[in-house]
Amino acid sequence: SQPSGGDASSLGEIYESLECCFCRTPRPKTDEELVQRLKHRVTLKDHQAMLDYSEHLSRSVPPKDAETFEMLLEASELGSPEAPGVLASFYEEGRGGVAKCRKKFRETLQLGALRGSVVSQNDLANEELRRGNYETALFWWETAAKAGDYWAMTSFEEEYGKGFVSREAYSDTVHEYREAMTSEERERFDAGMSEAGMRTLLPESFPESFP
C-alpha cells in the first residue's frame, strides 16, 4: 500500500514522535517547521526521518512518487526496518519510475521481514500463501504474532482452527504474543476482554498436531 503522510493526522503522528525526552527540544509549531526539521534530519542520514519525509512526499499534489521511491531506497540502504515494506508497493504497482516486478516485490518484503518489520512479515506471509508456500506463510505469521502483531496473531489463530498449526506451536505463540503486550493490555487479555479478542484457553476440539 502507498505510504501515508502529509495530511493533518499523519503529520500529527510524526509531530508526536519528534519530541526528545532527553534534550527537550520544543515540538514544531507548524507543518512547515516540521517539514524543515525532517529535511535537516534527512541530511544527517537519519533513516527514520527519511521514512517520515517520504510520507510527506507521497501526499504532495501531484504525488512525488519518484522522489518518494528514492528517499525510501536510501532509507532502506541505511538499515530502516520499515522502508523495504513501503518500497515493495512500488515494485508491486509499478510506481515511482520503476517497472512492475513481482520478484523485486517479494525480495524487498523479505528484507523488511528479516529486519523485524511486522508489516513486511504480514505482507510476505500473504505473498507466500499466494505462491503456495504454506509453511513459509505460517512462519512469518508466527514471527509477527510473537512480536505482538494482532493481524498476524489473528491469521495464525485461523490456521490453528483449520488444523494446520500444532497445539504446541499455537500455545507458544499465544504466550509470546501476550508477553509482547503492555501490562494494561496483558491484564485485559487475561480477563478475556482484550481488543485482540484472542482465546486465553486452547479449545479442546482443535487438533493436537498437523494432519
XYZ file of C-alpha atoms in Angstrom:
211
model
C 0.000 0.000 0.000
C 1.047 3.601 -0.570
C 2.773 5.235 2.400
C 0.559 7.609 4.329
C 1.569 11.070 5.367
C 1.296 14.747 4.624
C -2.278 15.173 5.820
C -3.158 16.624 9.208
C -3.431 13.289 11.009
C -0.230 11.727 9.693
C 1.764 14.926 10.180
C 0.405 14.958 13.699
C 1.724 11.442 14.254
C 5.163 12.487 13.042
C 4.890 15.591 15.222
C 4.244 13.432 18.283
C 7.260 11.257 17.504
C 9.741 14.116 17.276
C 9.812 15.363 20.854
C 13.053 14.332 22.505
C 12.671 13.206 26.106
C 16.397 13.781 26.656
C 17.145 17.204 25.162
C 13.553 18.507 25.447
C 13.679 20.090 22.013
C 10.402 22.016 21.594
C 7.920 20.477 19.217
C 7.414 22.244 15.885
C 4.562 24.736 15.916
C 3.607 24.385 12.246
C 3.665 21.765 9.498
C 6.235 23.861 7.664
C 8.552 23.804 10.671
C 8.075 20.058 10.968
C 8.982 19.519 7.315
C 12.105 21.660 7.694
C 13.198 19.614 10.690
C 12.655 16.411 8.755
C 14.698 17.765 5.856
C 17.526 18.565 8.263
C 17.424 15.065 9.725
C 17.462 13.662 6.193
C 20.749 15.475 5.506
C 22.140 13.717 8.587
C 21.207 10.342 7.056
C 18.538 9.586 9.655
C 16.617 6.717 8.068
C 13.563 7.267 10.274
C 13.393 10.900 9.162
C 13.693 9.703 5.566
C 10.783 7.347 6.098
C 8.703 10.125 7.658
C 9.628 12.605 4.932
C 8.697 10.055 2.267
C 5.180 10.096 3.715
C 5.081 13.853 3.189
C 6.303 13.492 -0.400
C 3.763 10.790 -1.193
C 0.894 13.111 -0.266
C 2.072 16.033 -2.360
C -0.218 17.235 -5.148
C 0.598 15.716 -7.521
C 2.299 12.844 -5.643
C 6.087 12.889 -5.937
C 6.407 9.147 -6.464
C 9.899 9.216 -7.959
C 11.284 11.296 -5.079
C 9.426 9.143 -2.584
C 10.928 5.998 -4.082
C 14.475 7.388 -3.967
C 14.016 8.540 -0.374
C 12.721 5.130 0.666
C 15.504 3.380 -1.220
C 18.146 5.364 0.654
C 16.389 4.777 3.973
C 16.389 1.067 3.224
C 20.074 1.117 2.321
C 20.758 2.817 5.665
C 19.055 -0.019 7.513
C 15.464 1.103 8.019
C 13.290 -1.872 9.036
C 10.105 -0.294 7.667
C 11.275 1.274 4.400
C 11.566 -2.014 2.446
C 7.911 -2.823 3.059
C 6.850 0.525 1.612
C 9.295 0.162 -1.278
C 7.724 -3.180 -2.105
C 4.474 -1.456 -3.042
C 6.302 0.499 -5.761
C 7.516 -2.741 -7.350
C 4.067 -4.264 -6.991
C 2.252 -1.326 -8.580
C 4.933 -0.010 -10.940
C 5.123 3.480 -9.422
C 7.947 5.949 -8.948
C 9.543 5.272 -12.298
C 10.084 1.566 -11.635
C 8.567 -1.282 -13.599
C 6.249 -3.799 -12.007
C 8.350 -6.675 -10.735
C 6.939 -9.440 -8.565
C 10.437 -10.760 -7.881
C 11.649 -7.410 -6.529
C 8.400 -7.038 -4.613
C 8.998 -10.333 -2.815
C 12.718 -9.742 -2.271
C 12.082 -6.317 -0.769
C 9.425 -7.708 1.546
C 11.887 -10.395 2.617
C 14.415 -7.719 3.550
C 11.885 -5.858 5.674
C 10.687 -9.088 7.275
C 14.221 -10.129 8.184
C 14.779 -6.707 9.759
C 11.788 -7.259 12.009
C 9.031 -5.220 10.361
C 5.732 -6.875 11.248
C 4.098 -5.090 8.298
C 6.565 -6.728 5.901
C 6.183 -10.046 7.713
C 2.407 -9.959 7.261
C 2.651 -8.909 3.624
C 5.281 -11.553 2.946
C 3.112 -14.207 4.589
C 0.263 -13.269 2.255
C 2.595 -13.314 -0.752
C 3.980 -16.725 0.182
C 0.447 -18.020 0.648
C -0.429 -16.740 -2.834
C 2.584 -18.614 -4.193
C 1.533 -21.812 -2.443
C 4.353 -21.723 0.124
C 2.101 -22.502 3.059
C 4.767 -23.372 5.629
C 6.677 -20.170 4.888
C 3.495 -18.121 5.233
C 2.828 -19.717 8.618
C 6.395 -18.974 9.706
C 6.056 -15.262 9.019
C 2.636 -15.010 10.635
C 4.012 -16.793 13.681
C 7.057 -14.488 13.777
C 4.960 -11.321 13.578
C 2.458 -12.641 16.112
C 5.237 -13.332 18.608
C 6.279 -9.696 18.204
C 2.794 -8.668 19.302
C 1.080 -8.043 15.962
C -2.678 -8.509 16.177
C -3.316 -9.189 12.491
C -0.646 -11.872 12.334
C -1.966 -13.467 15.518
C -5.451 -13.480 14.021
C -4.223 -15.180 10.833
C -2.160 -17.700 12.803
C -5.128 -18.493 15.026
C -7.321 -19.052 11.977
C -4.829 -21.579 10.633
C -4.763 -23.300 14.016
C -8.538 -23.539 13.856
C -8.224 -25.251 10.468
C -5.807 -27.791 11.927
C -2.661 -26.558 10.178
C -0.862 -25.406 13.340
C 0.020 -27.696 16.228
C -1.339 -27.107 19.720
C 2.215 -26.633 20.993
C 3.079 -24.034 18.346
C -0.167 -22.168 18.933
C 0.264 -22.184 22.713
C 3.844 -20.919 22.415
C 2.800 -18.167 20.009
C -0.067 -17.029 22.238
C 2.393 -16.881 25.152
C 4.869 -14.747 23.180
C 2.050 -12.558 21.857
C 0.915 -11.962 25.427
C 4.442 -11.165 26.594
C 4.766 -8.506 23.892
C 1.807 -6.605 25.325
C 1.916 -3.745 27.780
C 0.911 -4.534 31.367
C -2.513 -2.989 30.826
C -3.096 -4.915 27.600
C -1.973 -8.119 29.290
C -4.474 -7.645 32.099
C -7.270 -7.139 29.603
C -6.076 -10.129 27.612
C -6.004 -12.360 30.686
C -9.506 -11.227 31.563
C -10.689 -12.245 28.113
C -11.510 -8.636 27.193
C -8.583 -7.564 25.037
C -9.248 -5.780 21.766
C -7.431 -8.596 20.028
C -10.136 -10.959 21.141
C -7.737 -13.898 21.198
C -8.520 -17.117 23.062
C -6.972 -17.386 26.514
C -7.626 -21.118 26.653
C -6.935 -23.639 23.939
C -10.184 -25.258 22.759
C -10.176 -28.994 23.317
C -11.857 -29.551 19.958
C -8.858 -28.302 17.998
C -6.351 -30.856 16.718
C -3.188 -31.729 18.606
C -0.928 -31.621 15.561
C -0.699 -31.346 11.814
C -2.676 -33.910 9.821
